[in-house]
Coordinates of C-alpha atoms in Angstrom, one line a residue:
M1 CA 148.3 -45.0 -33.6
A2 CA 145.5 -47.5 -33.4
A3 CA 142.1 -46.0 -33.1
F4 CA 140.4 -46.2 -29.7
H5 CA 137.0 -47.9 -29.7
S6 CA 134.6 -47.4 -26.8
P7 CA 133.0 -50.6 -25.5
S8 CA 129.7 -51.4 -27.2
T9 CA 126.4 -51.5 -25.3
A10 CA 126.3 -55.3 -26.0
S11 CA 129.7 -55.8 -24.4
I12 CA 128.8 -53.8 -21.3
G13 CA 125.6 -55.8 -21.1
M14 CA 127.4 -59.1 -21.3
V15 CA 129.8 -58.1 -18.5
L16 CA 126.9 -57.1 -16.3
L17 CA 125.1 -60.4 -17.0
L18 CA 128.3 -62.3 -16.0
L19 CA 128.6 -60.3 -12.8
I20 CA 125.0 -60.9 -11.9
G21 CA 125.4 -64.6 -12.7
F22 CA 128.4 -64.9 -10.4
S23 CA 126.6 -63.1 -7.6
M24 CA 123.5 -65.2 -8.0
A25 CA 125.6 -68.4 -7.9
A26 CA 127.3 -67.3 -4.7
F27 CA 124.0 -66.2 -3.2
A28 CA 122.5 -69.7 -4.0
Y29 CA 124.9 -71.2 -1.5
G30 CA 123.6 -69.1 1.2
N31 CA 125.3 -66.1 2.7
F32 CA 124.6 -66.3 6.4
Y33 CA 123.7 -62.6 6.6
H34 CA 121.0 -63.2 4.0
K35 CA 119.7 -66.6 4.9
F36 CA 119.7 -66.7 8.7
D37 CA 118.8 -64.9 11.9
V38 CA 120.8 -65.3 15.1
V39 CA 118.0 -65.9 17.7
W40 CA 119.9 -66.4 21.0
G41 CA 123.2 -66.3 22.7
D42 CA 123.9 -62.6 23.4
G43 CA 126.8 -62.3 21.0
R44 CA 127.9 -65.9 21.1
A45 CA 126.8 -66.6 17.6
V46 CA 129.1 -64.8 15.2
I47 CA 128.9 -64.4 11.4
Q48 CA 132.3 -63.9 9.9
E49 CA 134.2 -63.8 6.6
G50 CA 131.7 -61.6 4.9
G51 CA 128.8 -63.9 5.7
D52 CA 130.5 -67.2 4.5
L53 CA 131.2 -68.6 8.0
L54 CA 129.1 -68.8 11.2
T55 CA 130.3 -69.9 14.6
L56 CA 128.2 -70.9 17.7
S57 CA 129.7 -70.7 21.1
L58 CA 128.8 -72.2 24.5
D59 CA 130.0 -71.2 27.9
K60 CA 128.7 -71.7 31.4
T61 CA 126.3 -68.8 31.1
S62 CA 124.7 -69.6 27.8
G63 CA 124.7 -71.4 24.5
S64 CA 123.7 -69.9 21.2
G65 CA 121.6 -70.6 18.1
F66 CA 120.3 -69.4 14.7
Q67 CA 117.4 -70.1 12.4
S68 CA 116.7 -69.8 8.7
K69 CA 114.7 -66.8 7.5
D70 CA 112.9 -69.1 5.1
E71 CA 110.4 -71.8 5.9
Y72 CA 110.4 -74.9 3.7
L73 CA 107.9 -77.5 2.7
Y74 CA 110.1 -80.2 1.2
G75 CA 113.6 -79.8 0.0
K76 CA 117.2 -80.9 0.0
I77 CA 119.2 -79.1 2.7
D78 CA 123.0 -79.2 2.9
M79 CA 125.3 -77.6 5.5
Q80 CA 129.0 -78.1 6.3
L81 CA 129.8 -78.3 10.0
K82 CA 133.0 -78.6 12.1
L83 CA 132.1 -79.8 15.6
V84 CA 133.5 -78.8 19.0
P85 CA 137.0 -80.2 19.3
G86 CA 138.7 -81.8 22.4
N87 CA 136.7 -82.6 25.5
S88 CA 133.1 -81.9 24.3
A89 CA 131.4 -84.1 26.8
G90 CA 128.0 -82.8 27.9
T91 CA 127.6 -80.5 24.8
V92 CA 125.0 -81.0 22.0
T93 CA 125.2 -79.4 18.6
A94 CA 121.8 -79.7 17.1
Y95 CA 121.0 -79.1 13.4
Y96 CA 117.4 -79.7 12.4
L97 CA 114.2 -78.8 10.6
S98 CA 111.2 -78.1 12.7
S99 CA 107.7 -76.6 12.6
K100 CA 105.9 -74.9 15.4
G101 CA 103.0 -75.8 17.8
E102 CA 102.1 -78.7 20.0
A103 CA 101.7 -81.1 17.1
W104 CA 105.0 -80.2 15.4
D105 CA 107.1 -82.0 12.8
E106 CA 110.9 -82.3 13.1
I107 CA 113.8 -83.9 11.4
D108 CA 116.9 -84.0 13.6
F109 CA 120.6 -84.2 13.5
E110 CA 122.1 -84.0 17.0
F111 CA 125.8 -84.4 17.7
L112 CA 126.5 -85.6 21.2
G113 CA 129.9 -84.6 22.5
N114 CA 132.3 -86.9 24.3
L115 CA 135.5 -87.0 26.2
S116 CA 138.7 -86.3 24.3
G117 CA 139.7 -89.3 22.2
Q118 CA 136.2 -90.8 22.3
P119 CA 133.9 -90.6 19.3
Y120 CA 131.0 -88.3 18.8
I121 CA 127.6 -89.9 18.6
L122 CA 125.4 -88.7 15.7
H123 CA 121.8 -88.9 17.0
T124 CA 118.9 -88.8 14.4
N125 CA 115.2 -88.6 15.0
V126 CA 111.9 -87.9 13.1
F127 CA 109.0 -86.3 14.8
C128 CA 105.5 -86.2 13.3
Q129 CA 102.5 -84.4 14.9
G130 CA 104.5 -84.0 18.1
K131 CA 105.6 -87.7 18.4
G132 CA 109.2 -88.8 18.0
N133 CA 110.7 -91.9 19.6
R134 CA 112.3 -92.9 16.3
E135 CA 116.0 -92.5 17.3
Q136 CA 118.9 -94.0 15.4
Q137 CA 122.4 -93.3 16.5
F138 CA 125.8 -93.6 14.7
Y139 CA 129.5 -93.2 15.2
L140 CA 131.2 -91.4 12.3
W141 CA 134.0 -92.9 10.2
F142 CA 136.1 -89.7 10.5
D143 CA 137.0 -87.0 13.1
P144 CA 134.2 -84.5 12.7
T145 CA 136.2 -81.8 14.6
A146 CA 139.3 -81.8 12.3
D147 CA 137.5 -80.4 9.2
F148 CA 134.2 -79.5 7.7
H149 CA 131.9 -82.2 6.6
T150 CA 128.5 -82.0 4.8
Y151 CA 125.3 -83.1 6.6
S152 CA 122.2 -83.3 4.4
I153 CA 118.5 -83.8 4.8
L154 CA 116.4 -84.9 1.8
W155 CA 112.8 -84.4 2.5
N156 CA 110.3 -85.2 -0.2
P157 CA 106.7 -86.7 -0.3
E158 CA 108.1 -90.2 -0.4
R159 CA 111.0 -90.3 2.1
I160 CA 113.4 -88.5 4.4
V161 CA 117.0 -89.4 3.9
F162 CA 119.9 -88.4 6.3
S163 CA 123.3 -88.2 4.6
V164 CA 126.9 -87.5 5.6
D165 CA 129.3 -86.3 2.9
G166 CA 126.8 -87.6 0.3
I167 CA 126.6 -91.1 1.9
P168 CA 123.0 -92.0 3.2
I169 CA 122.9 -93.2 6.7
R170 CA 119.2 -93.4 7.3
E171 CA 116.0 -93.5 5.4
F172 CA 112.5 -92.9 6.8
K173 CA 109.8 -93.8 4.2
N174 CA 106.3 -92.4 3.9
L175 CA 104.2 -95.3 5.1
E176 CA 101.0 -93.4 5.7
F177 CA 99.0 -96.1 4.0
L178 CA 100.0 -98.3 6.9
G179 CA 99.0 -95.7 9.5
V180 CA 102.5 -94.3 10.1
P181 CA 102.4 -90.5 10.3
F182 CA 104.7 -88.7 7.9
P183 CA 105.7 -84.9 7.8
K184 CA 104.0 -83.5 4.8
N185 CA 101.7 -80.5 5.7
Q186 CA 103.7 -78.3 8.0
K187 CA 106.3 -75.8 6.8
M188 CA 109.6 -76.0 8.7
R189 CA 112.5 -73.7 9.4
L190 CA 116.1 -74.9 9.7
Y191 CA 117.6 -74.4 13.2
S192 CA 120.9 -75.0 14.8
T193 CA 122.0 -74.6 18.4
L194 CA 125.0 -75.4 20.6
W195 CA 123.9 -76.0 24.2
N196 CA 124.7 -77.8 27.5
A197 CA 122.9 -81.1 27.9
D198 CA 125.1 -82.8 30.5
D199 CA 122.1 -84.3 32.2
W200 CA 121.8 -86.8 29.4
A201 CA 124.1 -86.2 26.4
T202 CA 127.2 -88.2 27.3
R203 CA 126.8 -91.7 28.8
G204 CA 123.3 -90.9 29.9
G205 CA 124.5 -87.9 31.9
L206 CA 127.2 -89.7 33.8
V207 CA 129.9 -87.4 32.2
K208 CA 129.4 -83.7 32.9
T209 CA 130.6 -80.7 31.0
D210 CA 134.1 -79.5 31.9
W211 CA 133.6 -75.8 32.0
S212 CA 137.4 -75.2 32.2
Q213 CA 137.4 -76.1 28.5
A214 CA 134.9 -73.3 27.6
P215 CA 134.1 -71.6 25.3
F216 CA 133.1 -74.5 23.1
K217 CA 132.7 -73.6 19.5
A218 CA 131.1 -75.2 16.4
S219 CA 131.5 -73.8 12.9
Y220 CA 129.2 -73.7 9.8
R221 CA 129.7 -72.9 6.1
N222 CA 128.4 -73.7 2.6
F223 CA 124.7 -73.8 3.4
N224 CA 122.5 -74.7 0.4
A225 CA 118.7 -75.2 0.2
D226 CA 117.3 -76.7 -3.0
A227 CA 113.8 -76.5 -1.7
C228 CA 110.2 -75.3 -1.8
V229 CA 110.1 -72.1 0.1
W230 CA 106.8 -71.1 1.9
S231 CA 105.7 -67.5 1.3
S232 CA 102.4 -65.8 1.6
G233 CA 100.4 -69.0 2.0
S234 CA 102.0 -70.8 -0.9
S235 CA 105.0 -72.9 -1.6
Y236 CA 107.5 -71.8 -4.3
C237 CA 109.9 -74.5 -5.5
S238 CA 113.4 -74.2 -7.0
S239 CA 113.9 -74.7 -10.7
N240 CA 115.8 -77.8 -9.9
K241 CA 112.8 -79.4 -8.1
N242 CA 112.6 -82.5 -10.3
A243 CA 116.1 -83.5 -9.2
W244 CA 115.1 -84.2 -5.6
F245 CA 111.3 -84.0 -5.3
W246 CA 110.9 -87.7 -6.3
E247 CA 114.5 -88.8 -5.5
E248 CA 115.0 -92.3 -4.1
L249 CA 118.0 -94.3 -3.2
N250 CA 119.5 -96.3 -6.0
F251 CA 121.2 -99.7 -5.6
A252 CA 124.6 -98.1 -4.9
K253 CA 123.2 -95.6 -2.3
K254 CA 121.3 -98.4 -0.6
G255 CA 124.6 -100.3 -0.4
Q256 CA 126.4 -97.3 1.1
M257 CA 123.6 -97.0 3.7
K258 CA 123.8 -100.7 4.6
W259 CA 127.6 -100.4 5.1
V260 CA 127.1 -97.5 7.5
Q261 CA 124.4 -99.2 9.4
N262 CA 126.3 -102.5 9.6
N263 CA 129.5 -100.9 10.8
Y264 CA 128.7 -97.6 12.6
M265 CA 125.1 -97.8 14.0
V266 CA 125.1 -97.9 17.8
Y267 CA 121.4 -97.7 18.5
N268 CA 118.3 -98.4 16.5
Y269 CA 114.8 -98.0 18.0
C270 CA 113.6 -100.7 15.6
E271 CA 115.7 -103.3 17.5
D272 CA 114.8 -102.2 21.0
T273 CA 112.3 -104.8 22.1
K274 CA 112.6 -103.9 25.7
R275 CA 111.5 -100.4 24.9
F276 CA 108.5 -101.6 22.9
P277 CA 107.3 -104.8 24.7
Q278 CA 104.0 -104.7 22.9
G279 CA 105.7 -104.9 19.5
L280 CA 108.0 -102.7 17.4
P281 CA 106.6 -99.7 15.6
T282 CA 104.9 -100.5 12.3
E283 CA 107.6 -98.8 10.1
C284 CA 110.2 -101.1 11.6
T285 CA 108.5 -104.2 10.2
F286 CA 107.8 -102.8 6.7
A287 CA 110.6 -100.3 6.0
D288 CA 113.0 -102.8 4.4
I289 CA 110.3 -104.7 2.5
L290 CA 108.7 -101.8 0.7

């Protein structure tokens, strides 16, 4: 009979290290129980599948929402969303970074619902010191209700980049030297809400929410924040900081963004001369040159 050998201390240690590594890798992608707080909705926001999935729900009584436990000062944020299917007219699914106070900073994704068969509009905006009015809107080149897709915000000292499935759709550069404010000093949380905005969301409010279709539901998974987290008055950055802190769009990424803007952009404040009769904002003139 072969002799029995008990496992060595080194072997046990290796197994424990592997288990810890697996759990840390899973945690890095953001279990919703660990990374977020449900902040409103009276049970309409539900964390499921052991914390890997979160759903928001909207009915005639209330919408729902959640926010990150952490606050960030720069980072690369990814989340997979599957939007409200069918007749989603009047509904808005918002996914954004925001600080607090009257002079707040904010980086917005908002998904404006539509009648069945009509495309969602992806609305983007950048607020700095309480001032926005920098809207760009896009159709998507896929059905965002059929499956999950990744929506990303890159925010570093030089630029803000909005991306969909890794394809950049918009870049807002830091042009402070030209007098254009840029979010750089205020820590921000990540928020998401599903709410009724039928006074403006679909065709300027002409199409109202059909409450017979309620409850409306949006789903979230695979959150990841490769970011600088604000804690006790200081910012602590991820070990991977150098990969995104000075990241810029290379030639190929600029080409992808141009393709999206040429084919799917439906509104650009930088082309709205009626809205800005005294002249377009400064960043509109210089963004493509610098």
